[in-house]
mmCIF file of C-alpha atoms in Angstrom:
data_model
loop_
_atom_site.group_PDB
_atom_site.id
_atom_site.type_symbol
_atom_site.label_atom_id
_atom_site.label_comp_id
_atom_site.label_asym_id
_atom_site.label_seq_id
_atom_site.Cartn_x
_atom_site.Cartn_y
_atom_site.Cartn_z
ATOM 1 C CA UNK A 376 96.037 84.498 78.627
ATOM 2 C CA UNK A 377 95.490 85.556 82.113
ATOM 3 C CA UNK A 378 94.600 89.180 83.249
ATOM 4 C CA UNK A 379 95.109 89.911 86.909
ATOM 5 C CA UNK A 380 95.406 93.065 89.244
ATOM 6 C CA UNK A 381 98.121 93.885 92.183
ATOM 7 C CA UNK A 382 97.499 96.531 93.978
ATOM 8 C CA UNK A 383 95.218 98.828 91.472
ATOM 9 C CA UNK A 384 97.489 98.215 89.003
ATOM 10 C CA UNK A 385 95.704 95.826 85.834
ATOM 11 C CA UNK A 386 98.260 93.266 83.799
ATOM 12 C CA UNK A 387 97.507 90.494 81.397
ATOM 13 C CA UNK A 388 100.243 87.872 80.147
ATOM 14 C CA UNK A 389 99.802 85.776 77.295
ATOM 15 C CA UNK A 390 101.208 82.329 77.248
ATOM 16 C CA UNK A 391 105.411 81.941 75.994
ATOM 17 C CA UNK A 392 106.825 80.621 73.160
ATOM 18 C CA UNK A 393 107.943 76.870 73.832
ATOM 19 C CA UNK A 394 112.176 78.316 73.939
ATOM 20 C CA UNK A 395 110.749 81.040 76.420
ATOM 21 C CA UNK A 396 108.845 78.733 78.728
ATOM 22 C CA UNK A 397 111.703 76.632 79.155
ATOM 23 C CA UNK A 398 114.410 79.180 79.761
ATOM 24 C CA UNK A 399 111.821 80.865 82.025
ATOM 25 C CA UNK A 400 111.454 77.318 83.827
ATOM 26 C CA UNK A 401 114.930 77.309 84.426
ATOM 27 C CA UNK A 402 115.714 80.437 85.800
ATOM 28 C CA UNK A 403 112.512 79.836 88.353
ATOM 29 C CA UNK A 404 113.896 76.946 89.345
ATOM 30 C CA UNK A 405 117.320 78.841 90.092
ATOM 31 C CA UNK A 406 114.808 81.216 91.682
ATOM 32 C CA UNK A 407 112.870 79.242 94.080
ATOM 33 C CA UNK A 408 116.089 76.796 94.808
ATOM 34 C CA UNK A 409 117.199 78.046 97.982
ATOM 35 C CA UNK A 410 113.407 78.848 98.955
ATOM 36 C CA UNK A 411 111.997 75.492 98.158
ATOM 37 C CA UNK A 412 115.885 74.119 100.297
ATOM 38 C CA UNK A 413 114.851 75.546 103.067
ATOM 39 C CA UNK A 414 113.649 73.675 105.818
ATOM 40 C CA UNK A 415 110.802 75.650 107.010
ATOM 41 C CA UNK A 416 109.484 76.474 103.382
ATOM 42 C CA UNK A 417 109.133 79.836 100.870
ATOM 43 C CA UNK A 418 110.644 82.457 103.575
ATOM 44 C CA UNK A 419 111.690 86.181 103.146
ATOM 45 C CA UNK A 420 115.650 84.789 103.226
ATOM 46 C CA UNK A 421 115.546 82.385 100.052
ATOM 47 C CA UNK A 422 113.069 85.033 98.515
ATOM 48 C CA UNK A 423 115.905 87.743 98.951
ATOM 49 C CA UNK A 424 118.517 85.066 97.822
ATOM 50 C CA UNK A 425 116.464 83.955 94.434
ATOM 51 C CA UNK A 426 116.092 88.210 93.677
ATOM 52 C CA UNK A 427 118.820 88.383 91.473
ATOM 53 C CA UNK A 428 116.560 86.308 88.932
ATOM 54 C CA UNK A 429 113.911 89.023 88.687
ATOM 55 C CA UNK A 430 115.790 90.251 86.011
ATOM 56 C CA UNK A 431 116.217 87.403 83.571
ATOM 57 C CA UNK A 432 112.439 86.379 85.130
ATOM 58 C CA UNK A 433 110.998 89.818 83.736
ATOM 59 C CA UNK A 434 112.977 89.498 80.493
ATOM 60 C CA UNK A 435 110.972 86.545 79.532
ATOM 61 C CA UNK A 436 107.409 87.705 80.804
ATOM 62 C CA UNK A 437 107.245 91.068 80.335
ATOM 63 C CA UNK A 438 107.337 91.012 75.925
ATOM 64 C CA UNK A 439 103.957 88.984 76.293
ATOM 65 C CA UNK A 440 102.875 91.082 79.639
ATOM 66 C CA UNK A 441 100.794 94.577 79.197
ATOM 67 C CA UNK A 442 98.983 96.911 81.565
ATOM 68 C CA UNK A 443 96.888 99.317 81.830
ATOM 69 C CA UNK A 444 98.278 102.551 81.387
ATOM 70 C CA UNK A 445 95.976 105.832 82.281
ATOM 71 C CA UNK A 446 96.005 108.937 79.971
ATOM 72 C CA UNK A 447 98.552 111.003 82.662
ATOM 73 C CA UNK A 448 100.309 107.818 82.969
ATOM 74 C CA UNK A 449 99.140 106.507 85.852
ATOM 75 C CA UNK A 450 99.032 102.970 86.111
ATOM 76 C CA UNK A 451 96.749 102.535 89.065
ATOM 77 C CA UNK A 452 93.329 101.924 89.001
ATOM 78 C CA UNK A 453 92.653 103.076 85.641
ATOM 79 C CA UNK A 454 89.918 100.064 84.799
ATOM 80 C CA UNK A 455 89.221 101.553 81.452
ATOM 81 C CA UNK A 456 91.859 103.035 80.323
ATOM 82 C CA UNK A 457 94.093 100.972 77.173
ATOM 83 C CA UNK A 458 96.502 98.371 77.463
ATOM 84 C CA UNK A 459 100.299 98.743 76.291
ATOM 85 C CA UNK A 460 103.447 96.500 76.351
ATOM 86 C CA UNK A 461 104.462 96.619 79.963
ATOM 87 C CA UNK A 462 108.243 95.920 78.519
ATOM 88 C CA UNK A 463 108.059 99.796 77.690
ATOM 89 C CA UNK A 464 106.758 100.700 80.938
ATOM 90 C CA UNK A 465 107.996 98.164 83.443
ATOM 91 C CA UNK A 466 111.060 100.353 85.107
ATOM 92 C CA UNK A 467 107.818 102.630 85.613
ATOM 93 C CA UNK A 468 105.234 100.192 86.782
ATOM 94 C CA UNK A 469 107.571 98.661 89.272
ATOM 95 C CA UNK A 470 109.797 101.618 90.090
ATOM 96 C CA UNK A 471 110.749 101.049 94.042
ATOM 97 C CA UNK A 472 108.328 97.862 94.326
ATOM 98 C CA UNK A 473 110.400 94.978 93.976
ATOM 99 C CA UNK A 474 107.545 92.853 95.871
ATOM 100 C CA UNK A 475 105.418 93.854 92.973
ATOM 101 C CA UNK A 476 107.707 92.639 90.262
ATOM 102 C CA UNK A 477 108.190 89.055 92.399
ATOM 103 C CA UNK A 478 104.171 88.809 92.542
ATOM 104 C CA UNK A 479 104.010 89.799 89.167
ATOM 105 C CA UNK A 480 106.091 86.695 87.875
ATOM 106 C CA UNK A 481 105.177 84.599 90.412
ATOM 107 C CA UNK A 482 100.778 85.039 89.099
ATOM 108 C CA UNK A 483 102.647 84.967 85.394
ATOM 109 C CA UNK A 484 104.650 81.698 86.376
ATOM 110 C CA UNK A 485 102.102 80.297 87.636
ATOM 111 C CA UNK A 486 99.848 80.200 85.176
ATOM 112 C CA UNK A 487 102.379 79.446 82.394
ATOM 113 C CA UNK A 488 103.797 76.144 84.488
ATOM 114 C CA UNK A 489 100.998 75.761 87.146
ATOM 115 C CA UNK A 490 99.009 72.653 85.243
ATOM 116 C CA UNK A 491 102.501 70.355 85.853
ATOM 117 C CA UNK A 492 104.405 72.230 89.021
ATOM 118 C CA UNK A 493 102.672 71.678 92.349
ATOM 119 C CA UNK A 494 99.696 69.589 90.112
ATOM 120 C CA UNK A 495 99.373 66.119 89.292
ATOM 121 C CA UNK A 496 102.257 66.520 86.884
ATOM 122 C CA UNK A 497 100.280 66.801 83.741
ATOM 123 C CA UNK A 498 101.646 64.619 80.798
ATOM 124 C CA UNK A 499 105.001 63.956 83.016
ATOM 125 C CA UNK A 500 102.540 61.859 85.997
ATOM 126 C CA UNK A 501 103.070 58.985 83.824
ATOM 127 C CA UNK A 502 107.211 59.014 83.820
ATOM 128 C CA UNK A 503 107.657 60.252 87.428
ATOM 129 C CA UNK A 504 108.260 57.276 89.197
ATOM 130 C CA UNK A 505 105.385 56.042 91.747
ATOM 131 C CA UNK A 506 106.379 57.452 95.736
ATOM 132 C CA UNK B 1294 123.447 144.038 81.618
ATOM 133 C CA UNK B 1295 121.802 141.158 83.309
ATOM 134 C CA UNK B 1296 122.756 137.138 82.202
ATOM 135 C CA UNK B 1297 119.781 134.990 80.037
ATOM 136 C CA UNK B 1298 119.607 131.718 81.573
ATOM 137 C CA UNK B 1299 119.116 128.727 79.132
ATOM 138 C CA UNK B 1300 119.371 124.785 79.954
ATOM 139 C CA UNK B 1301 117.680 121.939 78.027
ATOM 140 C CA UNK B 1302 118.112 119.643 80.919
ATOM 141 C CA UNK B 1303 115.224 122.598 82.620
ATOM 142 C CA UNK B 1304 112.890 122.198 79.833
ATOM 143 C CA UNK B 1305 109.927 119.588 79.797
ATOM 144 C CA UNK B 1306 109.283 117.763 77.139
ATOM 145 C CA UNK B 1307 106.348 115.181 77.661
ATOM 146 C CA UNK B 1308 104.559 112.897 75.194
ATOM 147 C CA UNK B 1309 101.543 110.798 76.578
ATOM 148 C CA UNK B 1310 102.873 111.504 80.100
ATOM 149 C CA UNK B 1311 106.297 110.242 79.053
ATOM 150 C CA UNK B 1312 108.884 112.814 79.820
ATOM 151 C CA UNK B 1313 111.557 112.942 77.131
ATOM 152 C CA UNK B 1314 114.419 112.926 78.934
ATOM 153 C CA UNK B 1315 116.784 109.436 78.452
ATOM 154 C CA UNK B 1316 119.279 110.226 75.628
ATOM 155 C CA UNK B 1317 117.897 113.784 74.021
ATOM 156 C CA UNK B 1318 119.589 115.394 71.393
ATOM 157 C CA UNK B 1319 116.903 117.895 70.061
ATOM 158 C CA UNK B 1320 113.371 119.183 69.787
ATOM 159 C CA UNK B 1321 111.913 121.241 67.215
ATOM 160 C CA UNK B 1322 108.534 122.616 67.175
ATOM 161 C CA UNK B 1323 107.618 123.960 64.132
ATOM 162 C CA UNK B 1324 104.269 125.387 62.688
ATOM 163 C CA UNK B 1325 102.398 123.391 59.246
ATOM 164 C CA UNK B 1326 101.174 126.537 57.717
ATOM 165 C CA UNK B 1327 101.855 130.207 57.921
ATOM 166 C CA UNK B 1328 99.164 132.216 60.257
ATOM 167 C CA UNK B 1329 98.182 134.798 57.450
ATOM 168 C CA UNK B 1330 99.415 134.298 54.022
ATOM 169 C CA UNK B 1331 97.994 136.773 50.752
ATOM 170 C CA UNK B 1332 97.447 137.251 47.371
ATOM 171 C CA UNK B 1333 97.513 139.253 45.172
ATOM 172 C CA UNK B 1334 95.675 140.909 42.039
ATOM 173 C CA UNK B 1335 96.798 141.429 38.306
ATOM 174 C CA UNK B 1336 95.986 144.690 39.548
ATOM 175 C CA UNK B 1337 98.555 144.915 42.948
ATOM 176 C CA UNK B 1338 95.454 144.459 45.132
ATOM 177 C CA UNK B 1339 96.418 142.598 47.550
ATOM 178 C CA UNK B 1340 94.385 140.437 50.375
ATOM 179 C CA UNK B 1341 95.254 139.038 53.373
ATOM 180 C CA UNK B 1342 93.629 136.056 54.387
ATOM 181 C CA UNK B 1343 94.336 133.661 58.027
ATOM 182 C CA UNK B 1344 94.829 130.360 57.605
ATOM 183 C CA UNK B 1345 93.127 129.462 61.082
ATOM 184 C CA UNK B 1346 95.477 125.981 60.372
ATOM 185 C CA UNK B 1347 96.654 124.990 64.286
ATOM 186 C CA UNK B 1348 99.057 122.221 62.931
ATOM 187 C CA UNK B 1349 102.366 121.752 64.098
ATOM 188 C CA UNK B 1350 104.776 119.274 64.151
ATOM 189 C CA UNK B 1351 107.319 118.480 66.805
ATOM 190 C CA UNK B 1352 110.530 116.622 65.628
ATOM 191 C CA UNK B 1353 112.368 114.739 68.903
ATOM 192 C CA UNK B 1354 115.840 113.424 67.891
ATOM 193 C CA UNK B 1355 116.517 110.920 70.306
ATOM 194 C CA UNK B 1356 119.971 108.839 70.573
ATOM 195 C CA UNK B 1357 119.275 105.298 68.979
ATOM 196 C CA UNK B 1358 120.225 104.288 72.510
ATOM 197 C CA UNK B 1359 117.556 105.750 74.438
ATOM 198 C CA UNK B 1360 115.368 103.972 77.156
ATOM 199 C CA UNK B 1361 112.405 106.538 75.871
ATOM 200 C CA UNK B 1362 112.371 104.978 71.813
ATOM 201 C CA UNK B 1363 110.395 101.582 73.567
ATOM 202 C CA UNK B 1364 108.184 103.597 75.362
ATOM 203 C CA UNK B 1365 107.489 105.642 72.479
ATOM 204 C CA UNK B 1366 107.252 102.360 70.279
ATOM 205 C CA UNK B 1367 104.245 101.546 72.620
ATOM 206 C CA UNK B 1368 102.233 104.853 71.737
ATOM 207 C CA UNK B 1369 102.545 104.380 68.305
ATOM 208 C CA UNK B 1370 101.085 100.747 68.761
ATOM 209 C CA UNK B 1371 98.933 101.282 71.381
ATOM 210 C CA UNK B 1372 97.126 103.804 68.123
ATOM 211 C CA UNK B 1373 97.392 101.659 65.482
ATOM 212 C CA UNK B 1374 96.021 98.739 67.707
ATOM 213 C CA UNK B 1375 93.337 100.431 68.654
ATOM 214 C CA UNK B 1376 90.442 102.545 66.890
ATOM 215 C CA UNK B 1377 89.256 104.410 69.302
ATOM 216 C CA UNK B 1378 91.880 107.606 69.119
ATOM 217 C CA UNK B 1379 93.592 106.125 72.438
ATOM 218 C CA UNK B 1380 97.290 107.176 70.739
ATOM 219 C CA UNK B 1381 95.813 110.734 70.763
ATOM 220 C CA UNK B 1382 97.310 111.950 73.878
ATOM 221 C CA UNK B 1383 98.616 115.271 75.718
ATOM 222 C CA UNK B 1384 102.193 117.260 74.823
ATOM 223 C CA UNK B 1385 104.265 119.586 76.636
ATOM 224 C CA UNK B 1386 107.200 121.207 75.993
ATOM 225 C CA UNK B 1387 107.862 124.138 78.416
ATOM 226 C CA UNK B 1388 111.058 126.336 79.514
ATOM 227 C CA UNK B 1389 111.373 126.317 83.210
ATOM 228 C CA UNK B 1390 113.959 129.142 83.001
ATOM 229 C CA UNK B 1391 112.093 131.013 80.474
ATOM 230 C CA UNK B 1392 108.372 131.609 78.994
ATOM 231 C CA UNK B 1393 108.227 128.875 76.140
ATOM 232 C CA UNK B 1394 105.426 126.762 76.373
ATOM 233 C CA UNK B 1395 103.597 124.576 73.749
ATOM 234 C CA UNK B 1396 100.842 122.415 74.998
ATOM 235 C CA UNK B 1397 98.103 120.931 73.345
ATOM 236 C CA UNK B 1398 95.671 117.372 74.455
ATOM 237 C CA UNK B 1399 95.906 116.911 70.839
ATOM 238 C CA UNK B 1400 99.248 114.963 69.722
ATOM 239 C CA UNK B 1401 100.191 111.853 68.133
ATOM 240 C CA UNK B 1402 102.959 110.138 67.186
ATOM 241 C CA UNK B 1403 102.668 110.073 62.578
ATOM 242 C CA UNK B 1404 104.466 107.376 61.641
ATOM 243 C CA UNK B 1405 107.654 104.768 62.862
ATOM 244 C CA UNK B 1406 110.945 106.689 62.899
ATOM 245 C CA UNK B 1407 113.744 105.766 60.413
ATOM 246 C CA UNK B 1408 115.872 103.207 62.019
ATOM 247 C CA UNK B 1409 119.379 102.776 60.710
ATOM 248 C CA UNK B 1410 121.640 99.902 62.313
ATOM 249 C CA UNK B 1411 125.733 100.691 61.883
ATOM 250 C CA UNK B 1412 129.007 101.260 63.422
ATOM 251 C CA UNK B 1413 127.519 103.836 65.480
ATOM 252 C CA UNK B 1414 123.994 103.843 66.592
ATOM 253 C CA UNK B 1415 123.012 107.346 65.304
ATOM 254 C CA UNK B 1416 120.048 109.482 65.854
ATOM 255 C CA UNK B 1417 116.129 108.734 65.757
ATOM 256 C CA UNK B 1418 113.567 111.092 65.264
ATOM 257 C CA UNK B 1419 110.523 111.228 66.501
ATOM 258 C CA UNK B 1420 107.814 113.199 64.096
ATOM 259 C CA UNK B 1421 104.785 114.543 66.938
ATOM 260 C CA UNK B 1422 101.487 115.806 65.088
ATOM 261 C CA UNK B 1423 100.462 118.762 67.189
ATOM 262 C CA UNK B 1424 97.089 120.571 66.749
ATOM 263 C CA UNK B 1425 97.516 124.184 68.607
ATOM 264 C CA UNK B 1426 94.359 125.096 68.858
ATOM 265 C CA UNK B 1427 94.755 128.059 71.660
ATOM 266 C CA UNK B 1428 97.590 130.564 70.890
ATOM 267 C CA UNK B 1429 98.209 130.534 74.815
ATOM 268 C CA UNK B 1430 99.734 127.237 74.643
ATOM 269 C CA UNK B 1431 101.830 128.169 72.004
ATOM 270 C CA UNK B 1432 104.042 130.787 73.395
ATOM 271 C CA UNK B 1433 107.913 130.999 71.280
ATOM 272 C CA UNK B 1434 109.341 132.887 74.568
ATOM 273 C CA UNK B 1435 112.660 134.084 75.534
ATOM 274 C CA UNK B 1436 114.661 133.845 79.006
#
């Protein structure tokens, strides 16, 4: 599980189901595509292109996602207040902040894939072939 | 004779700070006990007593279809997840055209609605424990 804040606002996001990780894997890979084939690396331009992923991104994060969700339903900086299923709340929590939502999946992707992508490759080092 | 004004789409009707609006079909607030009841001797003497009971209960019948069932879903587990009263939360329901208004930082969500899955996807409702305690928050009011 990883807990994590973005601008006042708390999450945490458990860890998927194996048939979630991979269909989430997929669609980031659709995602980052045109960022990662562009020449200069990650820019605003493939970000914008890879956008229309959020949603199928979100679907697969956000049932093992909650935040932290104030008594007048606020969700910033409300340290103490409880924790509920941020699929319930997310039009709320990221209502007009589509930069949110991307850094939201991109801390959740990364710690659901980060021990293989941009690592040593985990248990796959041994059947990549050698550069 | 002048022209009473009435429009659900101007009332407020908020549960835990989530307005009720997606899908509504009704609300009903309606009181546990009776504010005085009596008795009454062998003899005809009769007494008068108040039942000092604040409960209420507000039904919302939501379409099966609405985006507000989830977020109500939520409440109800954040309570039974928890143990520390954090489903307990604050309800409105107020007339902006008229002088209803029932409020109360006492409410909770009693139990799961019925779910039925058919042809059609029907009705939910939504069973809110109230607990009036101030009788200006509970104000049945006209236009």
């Amino acid at each position: 599980m990883i807990e994590f804040e973005l601008e006042g606002r708390a999450f945490s996001v458990q860890r998927l189901k194996l048939e979630a990780a991979c269909a989430g894997l997929e669609c980031l890979a659709k995602a980052l595509g045109p960022m990662m084939a562009a020449a200069e690396g990650p820019s605003i331009q493939g970000l914008l292109a890879g956008a229309g992923h959020v949603p199928a991104l979100l679907k697969i994060f956000a049932p093992v996602a909650k935040v932290r969700r104030g008594p007048d339903g606020s969700f910033e900086r409300v340290p103490d207040a409880p924790w509920v299923a941020l699929s319930a709340f997310q039009d709320d929590v990221f209502a007009g902040r589509l930069d949110l939502a991307i850094a939201f999946l991109w801390k959740a992707a990364e710690n659901e894939y980060g021990y293989f992508l941009g690592a040593n490759g985990g248990a796959l080092a041994a059947l990549m072939p050698k550069p | 004779m002048s022209l009473a004004i009435y429009d659900i789409a101007a009332h407020d009707i908020i549960v835990g700070a989530i307005p009720v609006k997606d899908a509504l079909v009704s609300a009903e607030v309606a009181a546990e006990a009776e504010a005085f009841s009596d008795e009454v001797g062998a003899d005809g003497h009769v007494v008068r007593y108040a039942t000092h009971d604040p409960r209420a209960t507000c039904t919302i019948v939501l379409k099966g279809t609405s985006k507000e069932n989830v977020k109500l879903s939520a409440l109800l587990g954040l309570d039974q997840g928890t143990t520390n009263g954090a489903g307990v939360v604050t309800f409105l329901c107020r007339d902006n055209n008229g002088t209803t208004i029932i409020s109360t930082d006492k409410a909770w969500i009693r139990r799961r609605p019925t779910k039925t899955m058919a042809a059609a996807p029907g009705d939910v409702s939504w069973e809110i424990r109230l607990v009036l305690d101030s009788p200006l928050n509970w104000v049945v009011g006209g236009a």
